[in-house]
Short mmCIF file of C-alpha atoms and ligand atoms in Angstrom, two decimals:
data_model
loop_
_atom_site.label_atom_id
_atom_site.label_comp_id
_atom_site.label_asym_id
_atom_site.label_seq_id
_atom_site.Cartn_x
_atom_site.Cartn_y
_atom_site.Cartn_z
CA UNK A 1 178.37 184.73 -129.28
CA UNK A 2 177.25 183.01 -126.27
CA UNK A 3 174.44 181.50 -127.62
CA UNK A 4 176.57 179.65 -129.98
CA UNK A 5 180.06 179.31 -128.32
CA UNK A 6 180.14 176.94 -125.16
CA UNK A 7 182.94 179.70 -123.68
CA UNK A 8 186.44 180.25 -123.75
CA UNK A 9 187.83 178.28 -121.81
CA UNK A 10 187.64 173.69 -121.72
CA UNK A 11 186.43 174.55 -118.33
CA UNK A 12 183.44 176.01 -120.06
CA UNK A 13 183.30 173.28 -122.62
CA UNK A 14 182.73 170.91 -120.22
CA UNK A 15 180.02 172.50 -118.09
CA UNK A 16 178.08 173.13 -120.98
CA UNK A 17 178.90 169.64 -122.46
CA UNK A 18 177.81 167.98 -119.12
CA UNK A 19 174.54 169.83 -118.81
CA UNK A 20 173.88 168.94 -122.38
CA UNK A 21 174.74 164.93 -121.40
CA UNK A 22 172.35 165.36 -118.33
CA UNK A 23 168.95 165.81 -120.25
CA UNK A 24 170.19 163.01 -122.80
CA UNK A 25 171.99 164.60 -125.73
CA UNK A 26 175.22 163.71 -126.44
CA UNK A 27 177.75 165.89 -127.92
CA UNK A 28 180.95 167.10 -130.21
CA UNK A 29 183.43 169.05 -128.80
CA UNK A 30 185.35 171.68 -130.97
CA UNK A 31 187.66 173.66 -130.39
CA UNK A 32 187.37 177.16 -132.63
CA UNK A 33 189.89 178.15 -134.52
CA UNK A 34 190.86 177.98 -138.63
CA UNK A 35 192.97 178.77 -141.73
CA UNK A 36 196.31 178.45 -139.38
CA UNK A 37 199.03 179.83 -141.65
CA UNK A 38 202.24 179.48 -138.95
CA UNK A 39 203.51 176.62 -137.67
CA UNK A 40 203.44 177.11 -134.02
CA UNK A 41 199.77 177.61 -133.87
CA UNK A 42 198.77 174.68 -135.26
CA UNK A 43 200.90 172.50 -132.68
CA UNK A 44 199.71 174.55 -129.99
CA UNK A 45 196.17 173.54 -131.18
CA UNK A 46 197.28 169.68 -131.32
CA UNK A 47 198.29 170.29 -127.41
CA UNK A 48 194.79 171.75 -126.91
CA UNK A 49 193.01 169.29 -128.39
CA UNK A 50 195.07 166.33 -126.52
CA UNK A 51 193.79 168.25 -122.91
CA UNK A 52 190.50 168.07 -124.37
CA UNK A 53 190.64 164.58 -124.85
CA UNK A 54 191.54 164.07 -121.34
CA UNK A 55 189.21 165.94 -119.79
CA UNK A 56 186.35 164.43 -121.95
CA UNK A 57 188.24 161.15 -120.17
CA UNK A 58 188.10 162.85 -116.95
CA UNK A 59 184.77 164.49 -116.57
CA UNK A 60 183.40 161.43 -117.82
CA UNK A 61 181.48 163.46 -120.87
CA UNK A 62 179.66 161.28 -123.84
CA UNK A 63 180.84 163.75 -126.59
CA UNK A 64 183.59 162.94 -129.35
CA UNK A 65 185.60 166.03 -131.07
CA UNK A 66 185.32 167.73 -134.22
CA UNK A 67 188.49 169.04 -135.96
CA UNK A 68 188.90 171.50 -138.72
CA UNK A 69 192.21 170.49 -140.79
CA UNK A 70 193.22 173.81 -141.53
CA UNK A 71 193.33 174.63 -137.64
CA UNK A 72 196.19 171.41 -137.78
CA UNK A 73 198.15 173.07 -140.63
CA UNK A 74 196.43 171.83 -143.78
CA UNK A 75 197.16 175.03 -145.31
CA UNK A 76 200.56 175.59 -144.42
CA UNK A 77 201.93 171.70 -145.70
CA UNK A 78 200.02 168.51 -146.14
CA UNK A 79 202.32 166.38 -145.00
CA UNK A 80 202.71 168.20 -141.45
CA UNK A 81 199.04 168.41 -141.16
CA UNK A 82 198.82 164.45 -141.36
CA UNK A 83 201.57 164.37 -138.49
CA UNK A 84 199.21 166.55 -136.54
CA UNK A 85 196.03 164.70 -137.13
CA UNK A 86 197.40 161.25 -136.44
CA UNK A 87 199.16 162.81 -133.06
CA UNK A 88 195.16 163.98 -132.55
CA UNK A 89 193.88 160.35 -133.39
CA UNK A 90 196.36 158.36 -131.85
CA UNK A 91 195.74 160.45 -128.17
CA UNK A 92 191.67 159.89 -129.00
CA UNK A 93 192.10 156.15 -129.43
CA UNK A 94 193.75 155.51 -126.61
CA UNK A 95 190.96 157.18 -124.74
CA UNK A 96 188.06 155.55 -126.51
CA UNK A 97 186.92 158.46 -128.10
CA UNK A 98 185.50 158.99 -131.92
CA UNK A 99 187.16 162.25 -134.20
CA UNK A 100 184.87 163.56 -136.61
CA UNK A 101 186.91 165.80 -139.57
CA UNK A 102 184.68 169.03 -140.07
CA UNK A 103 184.68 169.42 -143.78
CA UNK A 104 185.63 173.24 -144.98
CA UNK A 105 185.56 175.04 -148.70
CA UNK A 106 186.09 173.32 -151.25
CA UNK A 107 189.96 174.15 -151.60
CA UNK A 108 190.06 171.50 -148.98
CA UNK A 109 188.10 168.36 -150.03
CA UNK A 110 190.03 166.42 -151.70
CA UNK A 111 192.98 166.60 -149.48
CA UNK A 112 190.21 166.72 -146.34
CA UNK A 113 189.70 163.04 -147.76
CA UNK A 114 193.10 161.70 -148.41
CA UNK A 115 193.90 162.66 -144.53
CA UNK A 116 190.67 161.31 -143.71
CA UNK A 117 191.25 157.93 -145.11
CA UNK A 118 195.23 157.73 -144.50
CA UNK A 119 193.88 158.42 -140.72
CA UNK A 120 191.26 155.87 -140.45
CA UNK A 121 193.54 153.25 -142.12
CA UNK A 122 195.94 153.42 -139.29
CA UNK A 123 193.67 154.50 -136.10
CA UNK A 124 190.03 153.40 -137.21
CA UNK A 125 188.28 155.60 -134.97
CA UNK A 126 187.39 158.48 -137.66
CA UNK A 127 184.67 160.36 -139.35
CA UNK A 128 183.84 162.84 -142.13
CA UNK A 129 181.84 165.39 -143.31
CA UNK A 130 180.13 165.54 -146.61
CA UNK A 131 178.80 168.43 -147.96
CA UNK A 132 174.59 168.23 -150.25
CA UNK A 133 175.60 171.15 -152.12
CA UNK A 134 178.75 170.30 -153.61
CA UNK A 135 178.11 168.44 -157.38
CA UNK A 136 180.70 165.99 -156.42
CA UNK A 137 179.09 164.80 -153.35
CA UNK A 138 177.32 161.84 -154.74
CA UNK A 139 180.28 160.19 -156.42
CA UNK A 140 182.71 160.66 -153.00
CA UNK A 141 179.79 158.44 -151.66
CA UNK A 142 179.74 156.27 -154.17
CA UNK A 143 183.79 155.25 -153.07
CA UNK A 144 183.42 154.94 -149.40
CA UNK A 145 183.64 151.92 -147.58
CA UNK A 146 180.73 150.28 -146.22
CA UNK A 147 180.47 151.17 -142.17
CA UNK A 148 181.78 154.86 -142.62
CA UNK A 149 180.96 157.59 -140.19
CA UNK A 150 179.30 160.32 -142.23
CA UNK A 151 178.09 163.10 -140.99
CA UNK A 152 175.99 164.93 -143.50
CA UNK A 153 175.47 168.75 -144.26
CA UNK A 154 174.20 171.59 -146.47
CA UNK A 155 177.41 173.45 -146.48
CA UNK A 156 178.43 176.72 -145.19
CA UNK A 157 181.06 177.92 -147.42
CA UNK A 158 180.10 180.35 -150.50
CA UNK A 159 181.55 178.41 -153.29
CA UNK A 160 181.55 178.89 -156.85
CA UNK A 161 177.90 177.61 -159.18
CA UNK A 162 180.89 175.76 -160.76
CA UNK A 163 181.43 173.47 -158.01
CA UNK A 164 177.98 173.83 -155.75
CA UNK A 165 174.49 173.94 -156.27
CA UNK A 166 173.27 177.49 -155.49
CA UNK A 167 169.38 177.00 -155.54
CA UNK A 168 168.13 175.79 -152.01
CA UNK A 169 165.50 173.59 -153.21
CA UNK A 170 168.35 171.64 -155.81
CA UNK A 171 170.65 171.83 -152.26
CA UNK A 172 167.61 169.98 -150.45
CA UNK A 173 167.15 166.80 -153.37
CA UNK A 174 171.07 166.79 -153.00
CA UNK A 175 171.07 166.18 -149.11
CA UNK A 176 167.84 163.89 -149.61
CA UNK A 177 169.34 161.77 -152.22
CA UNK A 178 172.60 161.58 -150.29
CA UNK A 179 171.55 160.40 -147.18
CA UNK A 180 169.55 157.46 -149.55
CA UNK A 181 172.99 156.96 -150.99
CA UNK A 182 174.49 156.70 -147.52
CA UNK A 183 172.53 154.30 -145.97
CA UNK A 184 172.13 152.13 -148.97
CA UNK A 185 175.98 151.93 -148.13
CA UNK A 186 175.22 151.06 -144.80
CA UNK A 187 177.41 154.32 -143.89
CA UNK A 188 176.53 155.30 -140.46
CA UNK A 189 175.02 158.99 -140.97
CA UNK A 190 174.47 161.81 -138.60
CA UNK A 191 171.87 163.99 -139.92
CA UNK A 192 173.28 167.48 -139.42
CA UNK A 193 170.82 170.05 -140.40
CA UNK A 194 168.17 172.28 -138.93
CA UNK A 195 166.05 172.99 -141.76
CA UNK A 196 162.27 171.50 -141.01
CA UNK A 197 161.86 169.68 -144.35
CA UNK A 198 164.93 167.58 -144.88
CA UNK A 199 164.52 166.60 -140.80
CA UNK A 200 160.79 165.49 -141.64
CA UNK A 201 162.22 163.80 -145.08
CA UNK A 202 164.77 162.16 -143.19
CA UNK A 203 162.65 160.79 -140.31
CA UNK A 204 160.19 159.11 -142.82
CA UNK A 205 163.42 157.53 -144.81
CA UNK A 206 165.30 156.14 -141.14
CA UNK A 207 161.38 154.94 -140.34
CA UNK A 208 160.47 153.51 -143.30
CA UNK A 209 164.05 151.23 -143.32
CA UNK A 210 163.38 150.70 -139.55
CA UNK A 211 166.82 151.87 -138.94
CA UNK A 212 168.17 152.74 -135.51
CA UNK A 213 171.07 154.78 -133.71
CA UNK A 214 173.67 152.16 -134.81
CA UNK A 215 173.13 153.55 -138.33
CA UNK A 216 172.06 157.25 -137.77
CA UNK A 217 171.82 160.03 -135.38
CA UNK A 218 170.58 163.80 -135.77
CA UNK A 219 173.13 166.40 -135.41
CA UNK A 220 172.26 170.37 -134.78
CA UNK A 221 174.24 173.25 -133.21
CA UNK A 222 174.63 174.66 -129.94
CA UNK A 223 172.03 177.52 -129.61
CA UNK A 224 170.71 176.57 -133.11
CA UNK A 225 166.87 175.20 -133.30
CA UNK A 226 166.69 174.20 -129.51
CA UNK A 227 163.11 173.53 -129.67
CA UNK A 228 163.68 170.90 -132.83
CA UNK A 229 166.48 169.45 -130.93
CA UNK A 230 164.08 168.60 -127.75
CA UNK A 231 161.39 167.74 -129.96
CA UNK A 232 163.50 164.88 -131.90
CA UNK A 233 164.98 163.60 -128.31
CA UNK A 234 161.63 163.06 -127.08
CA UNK A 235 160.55 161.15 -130.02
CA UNK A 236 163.24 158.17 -129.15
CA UNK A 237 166.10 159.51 -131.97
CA UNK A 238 169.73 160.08 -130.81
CA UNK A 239 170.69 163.44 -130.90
CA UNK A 240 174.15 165.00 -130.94
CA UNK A 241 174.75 168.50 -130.02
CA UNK A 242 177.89 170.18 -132.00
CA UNK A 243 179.48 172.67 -129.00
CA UNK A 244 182.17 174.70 -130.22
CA UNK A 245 184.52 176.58 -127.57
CA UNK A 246 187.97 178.66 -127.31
CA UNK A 247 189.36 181.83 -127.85
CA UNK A 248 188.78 182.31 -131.76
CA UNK A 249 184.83 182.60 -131.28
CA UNK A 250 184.41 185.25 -134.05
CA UNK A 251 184.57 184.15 -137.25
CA UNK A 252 182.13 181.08 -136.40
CA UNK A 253 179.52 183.49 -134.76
CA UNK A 254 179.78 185.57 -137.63
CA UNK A 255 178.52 182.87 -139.86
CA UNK A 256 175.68 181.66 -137.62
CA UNK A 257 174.36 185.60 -137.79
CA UNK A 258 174.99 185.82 -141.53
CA UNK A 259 172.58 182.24 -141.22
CA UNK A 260 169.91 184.03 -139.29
CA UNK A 261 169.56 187.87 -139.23
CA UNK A 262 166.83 187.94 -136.84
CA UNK A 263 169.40 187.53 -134.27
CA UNK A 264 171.86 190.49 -135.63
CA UNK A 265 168.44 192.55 -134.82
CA UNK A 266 168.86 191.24 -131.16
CA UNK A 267 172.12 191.60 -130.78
CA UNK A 268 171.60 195.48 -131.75
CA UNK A 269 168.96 196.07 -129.67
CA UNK A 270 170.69 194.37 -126.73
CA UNK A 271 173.69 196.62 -127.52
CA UNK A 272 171.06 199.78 -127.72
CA UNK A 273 169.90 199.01 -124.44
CA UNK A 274 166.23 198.18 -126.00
CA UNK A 275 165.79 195.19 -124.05
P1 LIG B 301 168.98 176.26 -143.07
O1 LIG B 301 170.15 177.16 -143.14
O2 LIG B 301 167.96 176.33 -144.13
O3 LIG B 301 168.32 176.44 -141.67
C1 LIG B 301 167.06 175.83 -141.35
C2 LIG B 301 166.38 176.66 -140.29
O4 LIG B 301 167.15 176.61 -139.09
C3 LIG B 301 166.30 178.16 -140.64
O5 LIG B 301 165.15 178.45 -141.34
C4 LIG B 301 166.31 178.81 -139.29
O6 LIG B 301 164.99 178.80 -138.77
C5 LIG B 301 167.13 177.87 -138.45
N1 LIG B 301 168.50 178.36 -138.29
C6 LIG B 301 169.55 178.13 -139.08
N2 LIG B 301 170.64 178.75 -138.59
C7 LIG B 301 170.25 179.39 -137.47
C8 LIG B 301 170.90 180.21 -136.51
N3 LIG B 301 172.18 180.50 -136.64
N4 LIG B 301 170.19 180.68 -135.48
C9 LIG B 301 168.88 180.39 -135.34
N5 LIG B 301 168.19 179.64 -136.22
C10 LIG B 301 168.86 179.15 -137.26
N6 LIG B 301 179.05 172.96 -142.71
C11 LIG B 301 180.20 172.71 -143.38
O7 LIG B 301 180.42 173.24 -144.46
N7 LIG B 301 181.15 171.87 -142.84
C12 LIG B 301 180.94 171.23 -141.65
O8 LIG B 301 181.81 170.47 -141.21
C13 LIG B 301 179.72 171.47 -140.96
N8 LIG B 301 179.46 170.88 -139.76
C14 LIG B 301 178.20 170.99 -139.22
C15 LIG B 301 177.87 170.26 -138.06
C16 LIG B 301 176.58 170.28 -137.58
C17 LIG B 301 176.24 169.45 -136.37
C18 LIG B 301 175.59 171.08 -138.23
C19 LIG B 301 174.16 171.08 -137.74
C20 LIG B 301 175.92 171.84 -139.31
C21 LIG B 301 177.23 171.82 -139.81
N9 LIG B 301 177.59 172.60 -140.91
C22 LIG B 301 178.79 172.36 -141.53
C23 LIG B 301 176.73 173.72 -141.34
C24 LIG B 301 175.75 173.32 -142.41
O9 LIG B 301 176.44 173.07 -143.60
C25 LIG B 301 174.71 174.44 -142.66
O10 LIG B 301 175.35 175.57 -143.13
C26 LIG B 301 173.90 174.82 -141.45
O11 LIG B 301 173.52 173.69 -140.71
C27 LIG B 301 172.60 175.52 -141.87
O12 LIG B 301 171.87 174.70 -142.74
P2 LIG B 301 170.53 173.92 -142.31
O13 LIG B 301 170.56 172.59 -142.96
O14 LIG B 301 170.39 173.90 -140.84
O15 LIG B 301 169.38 174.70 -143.05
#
């Protein structure tokens, strides 16, 4: 999991945050951790996330923080998860610092964007996620304030053909006609994807409206596609690294294998002793 988990510990979140700020990228910090069903997790995960906002503060990192809602009790009562995020919100405001709300299956949208919006209302320094493959993606666009903070993805979840697009090519024109959509909003947009063809698409769109990093940004993951990462820094665009830390490391590094299964291979030859 190393490759894609900054560590256990903030301690490590920092240090790998910091070297990431050194050679110019900038960075979202998340702590790991979803689908809280008691109570006294999900506060203990608000506390968490307040130290990490002070030590962002204190180690003097450029990185906001991503936040799953269901890690803040989304699935446990609505109303208590709003309590939780707006605790979250209220802390990063006072310290200067953007939240970005990670966007998770589709069980969660529409309350993902009620929280979202009820958030931003009152605090203003907020973000979301959309999702290309989800049908409904272009008309959530279509109601969102000019100025928003999207950040914009495939989607990781396996969701129903009722809901999502399941063909990759029909998830591509999705994420290429929703990043059109967004900036003809004048959303801000952080390009979040690895994948060589919507990063060249999207780099001739952002060029062609001679738009700059007040209106988008690239996004990839920690220990995802470093070489496109570097490669998109030195060409002049802004580029934010998503580094996810803590002690629920699992179930995310299971998804990046299940993403690339060239690197189960390494993992069980490293295990074997082959290398
Ligand atoms: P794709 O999966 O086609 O990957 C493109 C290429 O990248 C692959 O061909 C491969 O070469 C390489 N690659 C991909 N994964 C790799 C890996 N694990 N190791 C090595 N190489 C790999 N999803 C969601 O539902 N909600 C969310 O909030 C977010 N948040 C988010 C933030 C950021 C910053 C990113 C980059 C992504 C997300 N995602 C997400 C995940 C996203 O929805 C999507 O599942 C992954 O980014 C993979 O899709 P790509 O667009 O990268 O294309």
């Amino acid at each position: 999991a190393r490759r894609y988990v900054a560590g256990e510990t903030l301690a490590d979140a920092s240090a790998r945050t910091s070297k990431l700020n050194e050679v110019g990228f900038v960075a979202t910090l998340a702590l790991l951790g979803e689908e809280v069903a008691d109570r006294a997790r999900a506060q203990r995960a608000v506390g968490e996330y307040v130290e990490l906002i002070d030590r962002i503060r204190a180690d003097g990192l450029r990185s906001g923080i991503s936040i799953k809602l269901t890690l803040l009790g989304l699935k446990i009562d609505e109303q208590f998860c709003r309590d939780n995020l707006f605790e979250v919100a209220a802390a990063a405001r006072t310290a200067g610092l953007f939240v970005r709300i990670d966007m998770e299956d589709h069980t969660c949208t529409d309350a993902t964007l009620r929280l979202y919006h009820g958030a931003q209302g009152r605090y203003g320094n907020l973000g979301l996620v959309l999702q290309a493959y989800l049908r409904r993606t272009l008309s959530d666009i279509a109601s969102l304030e000019p100025g928003t903070s999207v950040r914009l993805c495939k989607g990781i979840y396996i969701e129903p053909a009722q809901v999502a697009y399941r063909d990759f090519d029909q998830v591509r024109e999705s994420f290429v006609a929703c990043l059109e959509a967004l900036l003809a909003r004048r959303c801000h947009v952080g390009v979040a994807t690895h994948d060589d063809r919507l990063v060249d698409r999207s780099r001739v769109i952002v060029g062609a409206l001679g738009l700059d990093e007040k209106s988008y940004e690239f996004q990839t993951l920690l220990g995802v596609r470093e070489e496109l990462r570097d490669r998109l820094h030195a060409e002049g665009h802004r580029v934010r690294v998503y580094v996810p830390y803590g002690a629920d490391w699992y179930l995310y590094s299971i998804r990046r294998l299940r993403e690339n299964p060239k690197i189960a291979v390494y993992v069980l030859r490293a295990l074997l002793g082959l290398r």
